Short mmCIF file of C-alpha atoms in Angstrom, two decimals:
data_model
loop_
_atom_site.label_atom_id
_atom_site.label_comp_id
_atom_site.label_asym_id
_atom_site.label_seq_id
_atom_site.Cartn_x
_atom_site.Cartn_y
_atom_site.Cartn_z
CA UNK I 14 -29.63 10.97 -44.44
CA UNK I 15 -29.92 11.96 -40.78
CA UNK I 16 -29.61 15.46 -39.45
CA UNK I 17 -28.40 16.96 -36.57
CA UNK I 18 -30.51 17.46 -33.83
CA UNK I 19 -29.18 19.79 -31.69
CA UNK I 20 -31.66 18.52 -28.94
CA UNK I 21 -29.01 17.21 -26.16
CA UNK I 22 -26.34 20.06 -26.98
CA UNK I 23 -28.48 22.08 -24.23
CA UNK I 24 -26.30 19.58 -21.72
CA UNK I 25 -23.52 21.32 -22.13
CA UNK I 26 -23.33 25.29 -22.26
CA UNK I 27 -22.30 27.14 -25.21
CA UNK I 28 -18.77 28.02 -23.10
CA UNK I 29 -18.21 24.47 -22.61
CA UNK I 30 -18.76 23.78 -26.28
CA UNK I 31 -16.61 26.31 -27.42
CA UNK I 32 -13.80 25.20 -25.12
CA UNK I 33 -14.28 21.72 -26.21
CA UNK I 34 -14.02 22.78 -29.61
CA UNK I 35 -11.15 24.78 -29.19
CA UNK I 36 -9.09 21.84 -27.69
CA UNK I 37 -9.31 20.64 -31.12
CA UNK I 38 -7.78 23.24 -32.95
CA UNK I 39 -4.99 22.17 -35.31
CA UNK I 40 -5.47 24.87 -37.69
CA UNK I 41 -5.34 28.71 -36.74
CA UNK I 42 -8.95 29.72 -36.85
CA UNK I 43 -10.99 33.34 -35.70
CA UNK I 44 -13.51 33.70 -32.89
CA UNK I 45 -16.30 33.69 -35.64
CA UNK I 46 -15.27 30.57 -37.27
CA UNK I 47 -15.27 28.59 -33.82
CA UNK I 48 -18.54 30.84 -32.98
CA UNK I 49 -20.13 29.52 -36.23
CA UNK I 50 -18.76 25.79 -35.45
CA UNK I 51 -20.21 25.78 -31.81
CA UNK I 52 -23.74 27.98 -32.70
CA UNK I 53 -22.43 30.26 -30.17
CA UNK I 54 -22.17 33.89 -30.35
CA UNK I 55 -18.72 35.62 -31.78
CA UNK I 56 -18.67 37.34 -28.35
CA UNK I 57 -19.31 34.02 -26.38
CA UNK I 58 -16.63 32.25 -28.43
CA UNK I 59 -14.14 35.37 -27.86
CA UNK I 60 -14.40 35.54 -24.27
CA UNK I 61 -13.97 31.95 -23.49
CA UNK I 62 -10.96 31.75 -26.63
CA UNK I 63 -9.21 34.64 -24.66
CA UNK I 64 -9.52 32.78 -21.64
CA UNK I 65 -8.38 29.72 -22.42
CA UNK I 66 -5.52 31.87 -24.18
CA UNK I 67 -4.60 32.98 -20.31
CA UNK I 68 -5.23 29.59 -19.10
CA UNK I 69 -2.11 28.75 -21.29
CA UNK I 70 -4.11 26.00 -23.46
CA UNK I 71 -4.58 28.26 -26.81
CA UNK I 72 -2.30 30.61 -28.38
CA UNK I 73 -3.25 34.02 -30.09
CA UNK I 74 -1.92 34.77 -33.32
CA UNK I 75 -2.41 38.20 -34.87
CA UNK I 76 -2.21 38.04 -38.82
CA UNK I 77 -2.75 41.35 -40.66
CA UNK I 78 -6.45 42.55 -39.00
CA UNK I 79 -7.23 38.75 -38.27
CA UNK I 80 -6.55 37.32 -35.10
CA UNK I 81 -6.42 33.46 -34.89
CA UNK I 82 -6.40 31.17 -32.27
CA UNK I 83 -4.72 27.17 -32.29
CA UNK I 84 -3.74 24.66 -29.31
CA UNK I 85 -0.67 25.87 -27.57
CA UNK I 86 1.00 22.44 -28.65
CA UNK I 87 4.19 23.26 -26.59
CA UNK I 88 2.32 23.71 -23.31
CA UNK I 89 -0.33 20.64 -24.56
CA UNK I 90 3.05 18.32 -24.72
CA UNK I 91 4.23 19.92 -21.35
CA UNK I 92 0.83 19.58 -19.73
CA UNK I 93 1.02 15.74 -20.82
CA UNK I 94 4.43 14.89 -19.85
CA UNK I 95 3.04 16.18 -16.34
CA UNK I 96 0.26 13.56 -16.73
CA UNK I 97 2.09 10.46 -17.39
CA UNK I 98 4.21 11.20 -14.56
CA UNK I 99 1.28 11.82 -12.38
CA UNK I 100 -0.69 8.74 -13.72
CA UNK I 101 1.96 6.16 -14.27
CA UNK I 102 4.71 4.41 -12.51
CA UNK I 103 8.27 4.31 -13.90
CA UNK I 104 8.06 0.99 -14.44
CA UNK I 105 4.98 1.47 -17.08
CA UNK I 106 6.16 4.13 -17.96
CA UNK I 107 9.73 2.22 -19.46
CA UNK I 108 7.71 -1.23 -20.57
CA UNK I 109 5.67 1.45 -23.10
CA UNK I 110 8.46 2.87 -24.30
CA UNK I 111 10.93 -0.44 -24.57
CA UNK I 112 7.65 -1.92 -26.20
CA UNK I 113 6.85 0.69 -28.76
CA UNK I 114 10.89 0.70 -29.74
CA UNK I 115 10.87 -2.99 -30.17
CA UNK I 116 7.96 -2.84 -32.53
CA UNK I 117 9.35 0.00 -34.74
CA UNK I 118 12.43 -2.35 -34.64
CA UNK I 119 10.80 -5.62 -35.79
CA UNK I 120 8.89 -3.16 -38.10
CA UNK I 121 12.37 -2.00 -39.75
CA UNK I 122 14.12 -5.43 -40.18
CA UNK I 123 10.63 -7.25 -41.76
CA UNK I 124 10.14 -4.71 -44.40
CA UNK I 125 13.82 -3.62 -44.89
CA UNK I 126 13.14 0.29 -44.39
CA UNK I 127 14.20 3.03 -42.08
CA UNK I 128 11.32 5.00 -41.73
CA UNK I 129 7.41 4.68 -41.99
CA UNK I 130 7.79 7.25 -45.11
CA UNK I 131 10.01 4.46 -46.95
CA UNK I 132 7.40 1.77 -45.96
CA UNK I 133 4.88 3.38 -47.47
CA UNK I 134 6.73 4.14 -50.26
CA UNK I 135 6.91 0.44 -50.80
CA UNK I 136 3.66 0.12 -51.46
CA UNK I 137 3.58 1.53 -54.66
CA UNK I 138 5.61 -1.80 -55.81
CA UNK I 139 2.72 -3.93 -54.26
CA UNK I 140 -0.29 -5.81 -56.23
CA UNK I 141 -1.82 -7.22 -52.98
CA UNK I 142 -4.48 -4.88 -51.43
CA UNK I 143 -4.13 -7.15 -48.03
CA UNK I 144 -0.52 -6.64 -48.11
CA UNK I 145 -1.14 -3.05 -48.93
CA UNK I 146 -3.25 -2.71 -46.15
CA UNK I 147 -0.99 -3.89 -43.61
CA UNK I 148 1.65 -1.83 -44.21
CA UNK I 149 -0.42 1.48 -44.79
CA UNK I 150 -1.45 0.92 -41.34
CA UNK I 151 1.20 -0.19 -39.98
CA UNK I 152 3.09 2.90 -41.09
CA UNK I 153 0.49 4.94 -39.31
CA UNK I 154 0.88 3.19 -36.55
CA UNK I 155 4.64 4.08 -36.70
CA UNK I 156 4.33 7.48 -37.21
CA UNK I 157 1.81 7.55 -34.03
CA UNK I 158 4.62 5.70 -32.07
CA UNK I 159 7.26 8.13 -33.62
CA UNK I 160 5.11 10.99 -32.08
CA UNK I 161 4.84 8.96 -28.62
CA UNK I 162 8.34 8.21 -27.90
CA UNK I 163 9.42 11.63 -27.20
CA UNK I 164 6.50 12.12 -25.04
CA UNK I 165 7.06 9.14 -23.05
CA UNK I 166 11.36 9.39 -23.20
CA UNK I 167 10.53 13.41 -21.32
CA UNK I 168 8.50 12.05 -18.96
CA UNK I 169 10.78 9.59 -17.31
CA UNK I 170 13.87 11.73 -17.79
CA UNK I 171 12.86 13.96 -15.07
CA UNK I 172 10.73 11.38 -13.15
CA UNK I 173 11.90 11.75 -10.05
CA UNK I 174 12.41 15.54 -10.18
CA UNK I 175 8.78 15.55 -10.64
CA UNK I 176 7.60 13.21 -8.11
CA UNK I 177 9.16 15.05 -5.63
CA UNK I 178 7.52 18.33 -6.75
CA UNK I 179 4.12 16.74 -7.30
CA UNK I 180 4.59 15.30 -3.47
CA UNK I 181 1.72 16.29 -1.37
CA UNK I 182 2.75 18.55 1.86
CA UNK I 183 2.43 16.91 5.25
CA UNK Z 17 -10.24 -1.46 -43.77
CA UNK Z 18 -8.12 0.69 -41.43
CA UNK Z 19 -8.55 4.84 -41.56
CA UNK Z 20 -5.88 6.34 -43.62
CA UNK Z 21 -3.69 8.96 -41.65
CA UNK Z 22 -1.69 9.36 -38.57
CA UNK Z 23 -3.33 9.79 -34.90
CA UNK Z 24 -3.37 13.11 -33.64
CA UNK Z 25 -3.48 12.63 -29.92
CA UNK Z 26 -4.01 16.06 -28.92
CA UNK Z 27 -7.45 15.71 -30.39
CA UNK Z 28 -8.50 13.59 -28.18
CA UNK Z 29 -8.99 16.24 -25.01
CA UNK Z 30 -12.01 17.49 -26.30
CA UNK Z 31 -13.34 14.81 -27.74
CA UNK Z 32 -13.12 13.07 -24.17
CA UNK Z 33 -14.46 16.37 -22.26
CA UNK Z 34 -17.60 15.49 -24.78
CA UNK Z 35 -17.87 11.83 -23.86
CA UNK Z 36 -17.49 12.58 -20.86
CA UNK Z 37 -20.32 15.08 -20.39
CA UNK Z 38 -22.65 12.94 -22.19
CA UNK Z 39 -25.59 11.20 -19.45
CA UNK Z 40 -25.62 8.07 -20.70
CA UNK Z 41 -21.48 7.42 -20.56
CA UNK Z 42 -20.14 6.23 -17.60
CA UNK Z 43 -16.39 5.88 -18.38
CA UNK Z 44 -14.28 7.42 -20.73
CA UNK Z 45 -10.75 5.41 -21.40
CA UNK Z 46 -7.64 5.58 -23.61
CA UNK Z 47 -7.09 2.54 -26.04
CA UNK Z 48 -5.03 0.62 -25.91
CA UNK Z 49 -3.76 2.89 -22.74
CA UNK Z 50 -3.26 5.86 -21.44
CA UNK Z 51 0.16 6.22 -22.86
CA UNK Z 52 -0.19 5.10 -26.45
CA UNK Z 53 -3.76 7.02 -26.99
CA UNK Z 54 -4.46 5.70 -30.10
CA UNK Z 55 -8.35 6.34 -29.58
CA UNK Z 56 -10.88 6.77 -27.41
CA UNK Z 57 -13.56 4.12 -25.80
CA UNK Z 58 -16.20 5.14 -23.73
CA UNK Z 59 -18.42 2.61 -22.00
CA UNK Z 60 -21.91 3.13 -21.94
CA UNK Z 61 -24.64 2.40 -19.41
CA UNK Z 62 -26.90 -0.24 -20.54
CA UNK Z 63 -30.18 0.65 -18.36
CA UNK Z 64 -29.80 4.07 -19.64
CA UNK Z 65 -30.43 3.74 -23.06
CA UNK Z 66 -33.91 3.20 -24.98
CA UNK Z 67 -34.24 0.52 -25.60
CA UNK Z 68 -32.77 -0.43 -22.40
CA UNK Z 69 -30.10 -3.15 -23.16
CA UNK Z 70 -27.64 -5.71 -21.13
CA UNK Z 71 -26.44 -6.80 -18.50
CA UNK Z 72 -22.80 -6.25 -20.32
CA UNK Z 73 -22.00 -1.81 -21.06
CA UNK Z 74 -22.07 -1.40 -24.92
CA UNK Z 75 -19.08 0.55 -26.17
CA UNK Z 76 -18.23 3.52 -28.01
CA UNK Z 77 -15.57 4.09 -29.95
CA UNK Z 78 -13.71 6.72 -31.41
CA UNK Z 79 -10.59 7.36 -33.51
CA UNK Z 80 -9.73 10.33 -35.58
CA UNK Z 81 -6.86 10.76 -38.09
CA UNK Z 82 -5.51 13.14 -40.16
CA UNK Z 83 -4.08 13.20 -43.70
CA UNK Z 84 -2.49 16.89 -43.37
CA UNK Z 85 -5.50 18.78 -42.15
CA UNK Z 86 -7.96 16.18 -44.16
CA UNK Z 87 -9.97 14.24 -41.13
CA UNK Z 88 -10.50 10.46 -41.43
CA UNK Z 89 -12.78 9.22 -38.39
CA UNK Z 90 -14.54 6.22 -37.30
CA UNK Z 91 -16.99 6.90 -34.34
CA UNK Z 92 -18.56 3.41 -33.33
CA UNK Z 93 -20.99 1.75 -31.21
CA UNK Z 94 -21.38 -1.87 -30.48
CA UNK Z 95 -23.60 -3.75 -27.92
CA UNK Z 96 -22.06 -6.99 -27.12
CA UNK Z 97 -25.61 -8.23 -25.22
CA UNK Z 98 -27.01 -8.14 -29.06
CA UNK Z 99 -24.26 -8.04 -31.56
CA UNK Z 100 -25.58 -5.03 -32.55
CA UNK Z 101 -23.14 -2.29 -33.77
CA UNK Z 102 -23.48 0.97 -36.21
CA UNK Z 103 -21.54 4.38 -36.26
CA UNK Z 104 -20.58 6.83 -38.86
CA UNK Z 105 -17.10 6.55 -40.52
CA UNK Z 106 -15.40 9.09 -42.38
CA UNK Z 107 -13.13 6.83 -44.38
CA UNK Z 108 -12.11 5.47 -48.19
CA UNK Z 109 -14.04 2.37 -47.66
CA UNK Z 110 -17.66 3.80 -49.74
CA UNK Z 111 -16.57 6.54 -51.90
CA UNK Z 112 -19.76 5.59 -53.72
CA UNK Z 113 -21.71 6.85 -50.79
CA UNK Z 114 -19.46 9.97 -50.29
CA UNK Z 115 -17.07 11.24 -47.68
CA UNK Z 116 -19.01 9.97 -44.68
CA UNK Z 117 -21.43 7.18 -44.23
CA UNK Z 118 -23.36 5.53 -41.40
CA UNK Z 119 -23.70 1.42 -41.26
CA UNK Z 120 -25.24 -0.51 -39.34
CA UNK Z 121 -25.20 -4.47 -38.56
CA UNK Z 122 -27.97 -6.13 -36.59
CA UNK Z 123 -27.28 -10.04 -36.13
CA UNK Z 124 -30.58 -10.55 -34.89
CA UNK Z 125 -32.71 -9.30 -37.64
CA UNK Z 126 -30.07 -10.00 -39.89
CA UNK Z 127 -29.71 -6.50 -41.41
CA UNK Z 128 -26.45 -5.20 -42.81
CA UNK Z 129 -27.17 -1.91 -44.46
CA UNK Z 130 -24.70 1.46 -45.40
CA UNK Z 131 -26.13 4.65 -46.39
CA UNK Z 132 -24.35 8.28 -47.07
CA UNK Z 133 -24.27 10.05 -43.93
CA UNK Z 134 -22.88 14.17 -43.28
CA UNK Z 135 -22.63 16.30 -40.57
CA UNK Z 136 -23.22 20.03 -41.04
CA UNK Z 137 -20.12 21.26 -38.45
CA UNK Z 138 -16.27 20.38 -39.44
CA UNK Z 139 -14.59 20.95 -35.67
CA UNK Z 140 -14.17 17.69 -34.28
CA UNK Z 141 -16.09 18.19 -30.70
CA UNK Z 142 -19.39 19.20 -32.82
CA UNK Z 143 -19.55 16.04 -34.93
CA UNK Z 144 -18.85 13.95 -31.83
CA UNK Z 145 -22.00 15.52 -30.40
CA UNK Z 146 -24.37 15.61 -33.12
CA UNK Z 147 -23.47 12.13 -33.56
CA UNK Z 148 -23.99 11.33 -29.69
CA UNK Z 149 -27.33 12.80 -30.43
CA UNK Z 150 -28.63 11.21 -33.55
CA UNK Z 151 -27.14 7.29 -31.99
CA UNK Z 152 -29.14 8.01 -28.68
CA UNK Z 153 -31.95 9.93 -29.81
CA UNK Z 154 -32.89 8.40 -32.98
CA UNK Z 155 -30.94 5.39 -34.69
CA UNK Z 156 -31.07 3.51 -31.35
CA UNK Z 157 -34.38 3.95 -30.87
CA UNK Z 158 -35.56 3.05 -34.25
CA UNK Z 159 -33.23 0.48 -35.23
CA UNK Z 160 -33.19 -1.81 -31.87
CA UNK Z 161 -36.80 -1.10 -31.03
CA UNK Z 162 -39.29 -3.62 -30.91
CA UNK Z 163 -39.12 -6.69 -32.96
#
């Protein structure tokens, strides 16, 4: 069984691998959780958690004498929209989404369901472990799309709007 | 088989700020693009890993599911110049050999071999890295060395 070295974590600083880490936090956690995570320092961890709390990328949650810290998912999605419009055309932009939409509609007339919940709840019919295979991934593959769409449908609603604020002065 | 779970995009941003901080990746990219993000690939360069390898960059690949707040992950390397490939997969595929195991397939010694693997951190960013450091470091090393 192979351990972990440690040896190359010098590359990066313990800030950078507690902000790292913290990009990946689903779950509400403390400073000396994401301290013990990163082999950092519960001071370390705190100052770089509170700033990236000001930077607008975590949120602080006080619960009783805990305080926790998760993404900011609302400013996350914002801070995404902002980079699809940045990094994509229109035109990409609308042959993702059209694509993804067509898919989840070829998806709903092959297996006769509404909703990636209903395919897999098909599969508890099924003998076939290729079949039930398929259609446990494809329903993750649905959900992913389901979480997509949104994205993708705010960025081009206020496309242009955004170019024109993301327009470099002359 | 595929990883059970749904992607969880999000995840993604520091996973690629550790990709992309690590000296032997030159590239990190979204697959299949930048809008879907269903995982991560980062291309590697070949002269700067021992042994060196090429002329084509191997890849490394990364996806990372949840079931709830359960992870499911599959972080993979594979050198197209050899065949050779190997990562550490967090998935339902060995439950004999526990929640996570490393594999490994080399076509040119013709060696196929799993074993139970574990990582001492949970946070996502932490595995990447100690996994970074045990592909580069040691399993490269030993398992493409010298014929």
């Amino acid at each position: 069984m192979s351990t972990d070295s440690g040896h190359t974590h010098s590359s990066m600083t313990r800030g950078e691998r507690v902000r790292a880490a913290a990009r990946t936090l689903r779950t509400p956690r403390t400073a000396s959780w994401v301290a013990n995570e990163t082999d950092a320092s519960v001071k370390t961890a705190q100052k770089y958690l509170e700033q990236l709390v000001e930077d607008n990328v975590l949120r602080k949650i006080e619960q009783g004498d805990q305080t926790l810290y998760c993404v900011d998912q609302l400013m996350a999605t914002y801070r995404e929209v902002a980079t699809l419009q940045r990094e994509h055309d229109r035109e990409e932009l609308t042959t993702s989404l059209e694509s993804m939409r067509t898919q989840i509609t070829e998806w709903k007339t092959s297996y006769n369901v509404e909703t990636p919940g209903e395919l897999r709840a098909s599969i508890a019919d099924l003998d076939d472990p290729d079949e039930i295979e398929t259609r446990r991934e494809i329903a993750s593959k649905w959900e992913h799309f389901a979480d997509r769409i949104p994205i993708v449908r705010a960025a081009l609603n206020e496309y242009d709007w955004a170019a024109e604020r993301d327009a470099l002065p002359v | 088989m595929g990883l059970p779970g749904t992607t969880d995009s999000s995840v993604y941003q520091g996973l690629k700020d550790v990709l992309q901080r690590y000296p032997v990746v030159t590239t990190v990219t979204y697959k299949p693009d930048s809008i879907i993000r269903e995982s991560l690939r980062a291309q590697i360069d070949p002269n700067l890993i021992v042994p060196p390898t090429g002329p084509q960059s191997p890849t490394f690949d990364i996806e990372w599911r949840f079931v709830e707040n359960e992870p499911y992950y599959r972080i993979h390397y594979a050198d197209s110049n050899t065949g050779f490939n190997c990562g550490w997969h967090r998935d339902d595929d060995h439950p004999e050999l526990g929640p996570v195991h490393f594999q490994y397939h080399d076509p040119l010694r013709d060696e196929q071999h799993y074993e139970c693997a574990r990582f001492k951190k949970t946070v996502p960013t932490e595995i990447l890295w100690a996994a970074l450091d045990r592909l580069f470091e040691h399993r490269i090393p030993t398992l493409t060395g010298e014929l």
